[in-house]
GROMACS .gro file of C-alpha atoms in nm:
model
  219
    1UNK     CA    1  -1.863  -0.256  -1.085
    2UNK     CA    2  -2.000  -0.357  -0.734
    3UNK     CA    3  -2.385  -0.486  -0.798
    4UNK     CA    4  -2.470  -0.102  -0.692
    5UNK     CA    5  -2.575   0.201  -0.893
    6UNK     CA    6  -2.308   0.483  -0.755
    7UNK     CA    7  -2.510   0.797  -0.605
    8UNK     CA    8  -2.444   1.144  -0.769
    9UNK     CA    9  -2.178   1.373  -0.521
   10UNK     CA   10  -2.318   1.678  -0.444
   11UNK     CA   11  -2.196   1.957  -0.299
   12UNK     CA   12  -2.289   1.930   0.058
   13UNK     CA   13  -2.103   1.555   0.076
   14UNK     CA   14  -1.764   1.632  -0.109
   15UNK     CA   15  -1.623   1.480   0.239
   16UNK     CA   16  -1.733   1.179   0.187
   17UNK     CA   17  -1.605   1.053  -0.164
   18UNK     CA   18  -1.273   0.836  -0.150
   19UNK     CA   19  -0.991   1.075  -0.259
   20UNK     CA   20  -1.148   1.297  -0.017
   21UNK     CA   21  -1.091   1.040   0.293
   22UNK     CA   22  -0.747   0.946   0.183
   23UNK     CA   23  -0.668   1.291   0.215
   24UNK     CA   24  -0.883   1.292   0.543
   25UNK     CA   25  -0.701   1.000   0.706
   26UNK     CA   26  -0.309   1.122   0.587
   27UNK     CA   27  -0.392   1.426   0.803
   28UNK     CA   28  -0.434   1.259   1.059
   29UNK     CA   29  -0.102   1.079   1.053
   30UNK     CA   30   0.110   1.402   1.239
   31UNK     CA   31   0.184   1.103   1.531
   32UNK     CA   32   0.269   0.843   1.362
   33UNK     CA   33   0.616   0.740   1.307
   34UNK     CA   34   0.784   0.844   0.894
   35UNK     CA   35   0.800   0.474   0.814
   36UNK     CA   36   0.445   0.399   0.901
   37UNK     CA   37   0.367   0.729   0.716
   38UNK     CA   38   0.548   0.630   0.417
   39UNK     CA   39   0.354   0.253   0.453
   40UNK     CA   40   0.044   0.347   0.477
   41UNK     CA   41   0.086   0.613   0.198
   42UNK     CA   42   0.193   0.324  -0.068
   43UNK     CA   43  -0.108   0.123   0.027
   44UNK     CA   44  -0.355   0.398  -0.012
   45UNK     CA   45  -0.161   0.432  -0.391
   46UNK     CA   46  -0.206   0.093  -0.427
   47UNK     CA   47  -0.540   0.094  -0.306
   48UNK     CA   48  -0.660   0.359  -0.562
   49UNK     CA   49  -0.473   0.190  -0.798
   50UNK     CA   50  -0.713  -0.109  -0.751
   51UNK     CA   51  -1.005   0.096  -0.766
   52UNK     CA   52  -0.940   0.234  -1.080
   53UNK     CA   53  -0.877  -0.131  -1.235
   54UNK     CA   54  -1.219  -0.170  -1.110
   55UNK     CA   55  -1.345   0.170  -1.289
   56UNK     CA   56  -1.477   0.294  -0.943
   57UNK     CA   57  -1.401   0.658  -0.968
   58UNK     CA   58  -1.245   0.854  -0.676
   59UNK     CA   59  -1.557   1.048  -0.683
   60UNK     CA   60  -1.750   0.735  -0.538
   61UNK     CA   61  -1.816   0.749  -0.228
   62UNK     CA   62  -1.666   0.560   0.087
   63UNK     CA   63  -2.000   0.403   0.257
   64UNK     CA   64  -2.111   0.284  -0.107
   65UNK     CA   65  -1.809   0.052  -0.082
   66UNK     CA   66  -1.928  -0.366  -0.055
   67UNK     CA   67  -1.795  -0.525   0.279
   68UNK     CA   68  -1.575  -0.775   0.086
   69UNK     CA   69  -1.393  -0.472  -0.074
   70UNK     CA   70  -1.090  -0.540   0.159
   71UNK     CA   71  -1.100  -0.922  -0.013
   72UNK     CA   72  -1.116  -0.814  -0.326
   73UNK     CA   73  -0.858  -0.560  -0.318
   74UNK     CA   74  -0.671  -0.861  -0.110
   75UNK     CA   75  -0.683  -1.090  -0.475
   76UNK     CA   76  -0.620  -0.789  -0.683
   77UNK     CA   77  -0.255  -0.784  -0.507
   78UNK     CA   78  -0.202  -1.109  -0.535
   79UNK     CA   79  -0.277  -1.153  -0.904
   80UNK     CA   80  -0.002  -0.827  -0.923
   81UNK     CA   81   0.255  -0.957  -0.689
   82UNK     CA   82   0.220  -1.323  -0.691
   83UNK     CA   83   0.162  -1.571  -0.433
   84UNK     CA   84   0.580  -1.576  -0.299
   85UNK     CA   85   0.484  -1.176  -0.264
   86UNK     CA   86   0.337  -1.221   0.149
   87UNK     CA   87   0.537  -0.950   0.323
   88UNK     CA   88   0.449  -0.705  -0.032
   89UNK     CA   89   0.085  -0.765  -0.011
   90UNK     CA   90   0.045  -0.823   0.387
   91UNK     CA   91   0.206  -0.471   0.421
   92UNK     CA   92  -0.042  -0.324   0.148
   93UNK     CA   93  -0.356  -0.508   0.323
   94UNK     CA   94  -0.247  -0.363   0.695
   95UNK     CA   95  -0.185   0.059   0.585
   96UNK     CA   96  -0.592  -0.007   0.360
   97UNK     CA   97  -0.704  -0.176   0.672
   98UNK     CA   98  -0.564   0.086   0.881
   99UNK     CA   99  -0.768   0.358   0.686
  100UNK     CA  100  -1.123   0.144   0.673
  101UNK     CA  101  -1.054   0.127   1.076
  102UNK     CA  102  -1.050   0.514   1.020
  103UNK     CA  103  -1.358   0.524   0.780
  104UNK     CA  104  -1.549   0.291   1.103
  105UNK     CA  105  -1.434   0.579   1.388
  106UNK     CA  106  -1.576   0.852   1.197
  107UNK     CA  107  -1.882   0.677   1.059
  108UNK     CA  108  -1.864   0.677   0.762
  109UNK     CA  109  -1.911   0.349   0.587
  110UNK     CA  110  -2.247   0.226   0.522
  111UNK     CA  111  -2.471   0.147   0.796
  112UNK     CA  112  -2.490  -0.177   0.665
  113UNK     CA  113  -2.150  -0.237   0.727
  114UNK     CA  114  -1.876  -0.281   1.004
  115UNK     CA  115  -1.515  -0.272   1.030
  116UNK     CA  116  -1.536  -0.624   1.212
  117UNK     CA  117  -1.738  -0.793   0.917
  118UNK     CA  118  -1.450  -0.688   0.636
  119UNK     CA  119  -1.198  -0.790   0.854
  120UNK     CA  120  -1.356  -1.113   0.929
  121UNK     CA  121  -1.374  -1.174   0.590
  122UNK     CA  122  -1.004  -1.034   0.531
  123UNK     CA  123  -0.876  -1.305   0.776
  124UNK     CA  124  -1.089  -1.545   0.638
  125UNK     CA  125  -0.944  -1.489   0.264
  126UNK     CA  126  -0.552  -1.445   0.355
  127UNK     CA  127  -0.587  -1.799   0.580
  128UNK     CA  128  -0.715  -1.969   0.258
  129UNK     CA  129  -0.472  -1.903   0.018
  130UNK     CA  130  -0.236  -2.157  -0.068
  131UNK     CA  131   0.113  -2.006  -0.004
  132UNK     CA  132   0.411  -2.154   0.017
  133UNK     CA  133   0.629  -2.142   0.343
  134UNK     CA  134   0.926  -1.914   0.298
  135UNK     CA  135   1.251  -2.110   0.263
  136UNK     CA  136   1.517  -2.016   0.555
  137UNK     CA  137   1.868  -1.949   0.390
  138UNK     CA  138   2.042  -2.196   0.482
  139UNK     CA  139   2.383  -1.997   0.434
  140UNK     CA  140   2.280  -1.838   0.702
  141UNK     CA  141   2.489  -2.057   0.983
  142UNK     CA  142   2.752  -2.041   0.759
  143UNK     CA  143   2.806  -1.639   0.785
  144UNK     CA  144   2.742  -1.706   1.198
  145UNK     CA  145   3.052  -1.977   1.185
  146UNK     CA  146   3.268  -1.722   0.974
  147UNK     CA  147   3.262  -1.444   1.194
  148UNK     CA  148   3.294  -1.702   1.507
  149UNK     CA  149   3.614  -1.771   1.370
  150UNK     CA  150   3.811  -1.456   1.238
  151UNK     CA  151   4.098  -1.409   1.360
  152UNK     CA  152   4.101  -1.173   1.675
  153UNK     CA  153   4.396  -0.952   1.732
  154UNK     CA  154   4.596  -0.906   2.062
  155UNK     CA  155   4.561  -0.624   2.170
  156UNK     CA  156   4.961  -0.503   2.179
  157UNK     CA  157   4.925  -0.208   1.990
  158UNK     CA  158   4.667   0.094   2.011
  159UNK     CA  159   4.610   0.017   1.614
  160UNK     CA  160   4.575  -0.355   1.713
  161UNK     CA  161   4.336  -0.276   1.997
  162UNK     CA  162   4.100  -0.099   1.800
  163UNK     CA  163   4.064  -0.392   1.527
  164UNK     CA  164   4.055  -0.649   1.812
  165UNK     CA  165   3.741  -0.423   1.901
  166UNK     CA  166   3.616  -0.470   1.560
  167UNK     CA  167   3.617  -0.796   1.548
  168UNK     CA  168   3.430  -0.833   1.864
  169UNK     CA  169   3.146  -0.622   1.772
  170UNK     CA  170   3.118  -0.741   1.408
  171UNK     CA  171   3.082  -1.078   1.605
  172UNK     CA  172   2.846  -0.969   1.914
  173UNK     CA  173   2.630  -0.775   1.630
  174UNK     CA  174   2.573  -1.098   1.435
  175UNK     CA  175   2.502  -1.310   1.678
  176UNK     CA  176   2.263  -1.102   1.862
  177UNK     CA  177   2.042  -1.066   1.529
  178UNK     CA  178   2.104  -1.432   1.456
  179UNK     CA  179   2.014  -1.580   1.821
  180UNK     CA  180   1.696  -1.307   1.872
  181UNK     CA  181   1.557  -1.200   1.552
  182UNK     CA  182   1.588  -0.863   1.639
  183UNK     CA  183   1.515  -0.602   1.367
  184UNK     CA  184   1.825  -0.428   1.253
  185UNK     CA  185   1.650  -0.095   1.338
  186UNK     CA  186   1.561  -0.237   1.673
  187UNK     CA  187   1.939  -0.408   1.676
  188UNK     CA  188   2.077  -0.035   1.655
  189UNK     CA  189   1.847   0.098   1.914
  190UNK     CA  190   1.978  -0.151   2.203
  191UNK     CA  191   2.179   0.061   2.454
  192UNK     CA  192   2.358  -0.067   2.769
  193UNK     CA  193   2.080   0.063   3.015
  194UNK     CA  194   1.828  -0.201   2.804
  195UNK     CA  195   2.062  -0.472   2.997
  196UNK     CA  196   2.069  -0.362   3.338
  197UNK     CA  197   1.849  -0.462   3.641
  198UNK     CA  198   1.907  -0.851   3.580
  199UNK     CA  199   1.812  -0.806   3.200
  200UNK     CA  200   2.152  -0.929   3.041
  201UNK     CA  201   1.995  -1.215   2.897
  202UNK     CA  202   1.606  -1.109   2.837
  203UNK     CA  203   1.634  -0.773   2.758
  204UNK     CA  204   1.312  -0.529   2.696
  205UNK     CA  205   1.331  -0.370   2.339
  206UNK     CA  206   1.066  -0.127   2.183
  207UNK     CA  207   0.920  -0.281   1.864
  208UNK     CA  208   0.672  -0.064   1.661
  209UNK     CA  209   0.400   0.114   1.819
  210UNK     CA  210   0.600   0.203   2.084
  211UNK     CA  211   0.584  -0.131   2.219
  212UNK     CA  212   0.804  -0.367   2.446
  213UNK     CA  213   0.869  -0.729   2.385
  214UNK     CA  214   1.195  -0.951   2.497
  215UNK     CA  215   1.445  -1.042   2.332
  216UNK     CA  216   1.661  -1.376   2.433
  217UNK     CA  217   2.013  -1.392   2.418
  218UNK     CA  218   2.209  -1.752   2.423
  219UNK     CA  219   2.529  -1.797   2.536
   0.00000   0.00000   0.00000
């Protein structure tokens, strides 16, 4: 299907078959977070489906795949999910690209193909797509206005004091998410020490890959 005759897989080469390499790649992810492992697993399921649709059996050799294989996979994802599902296609591409990076490190790609070539071709195709810019829900500011206008109980009793804290907590949560663009998981991990040492308006938060970035709070 890719303009090459599929070579036979001998008993001395089973580790080079695509499905075997996918299994090997999964085994190398022990140090990844469960969310990352799940993302990569689902991405490779879609990639396997794409190969099946392309009449490429799982016994196909990894080093026999053409350098535009991820470009074709991307087009297949667009055909499956539509042009408005950019986040979905991007997630599956990212997981499969990690697999090809793994193949490159193990020198399992064709000698005539490099991971940089594969990545450059993919970026070229993804950059040319005529996609609609995701629209921002204009109701979001209304949520903020609603939370800001919730009546704040006076702490005259223990019960009222608890309700007052609940309203303040909810208000702070919504304002923080709206103003900073933090992910929910990042927000729930935010602790008081993250705001110490003069970081009250610009705390460091831990993002994916154990990296840090700043979040900016308004008044």
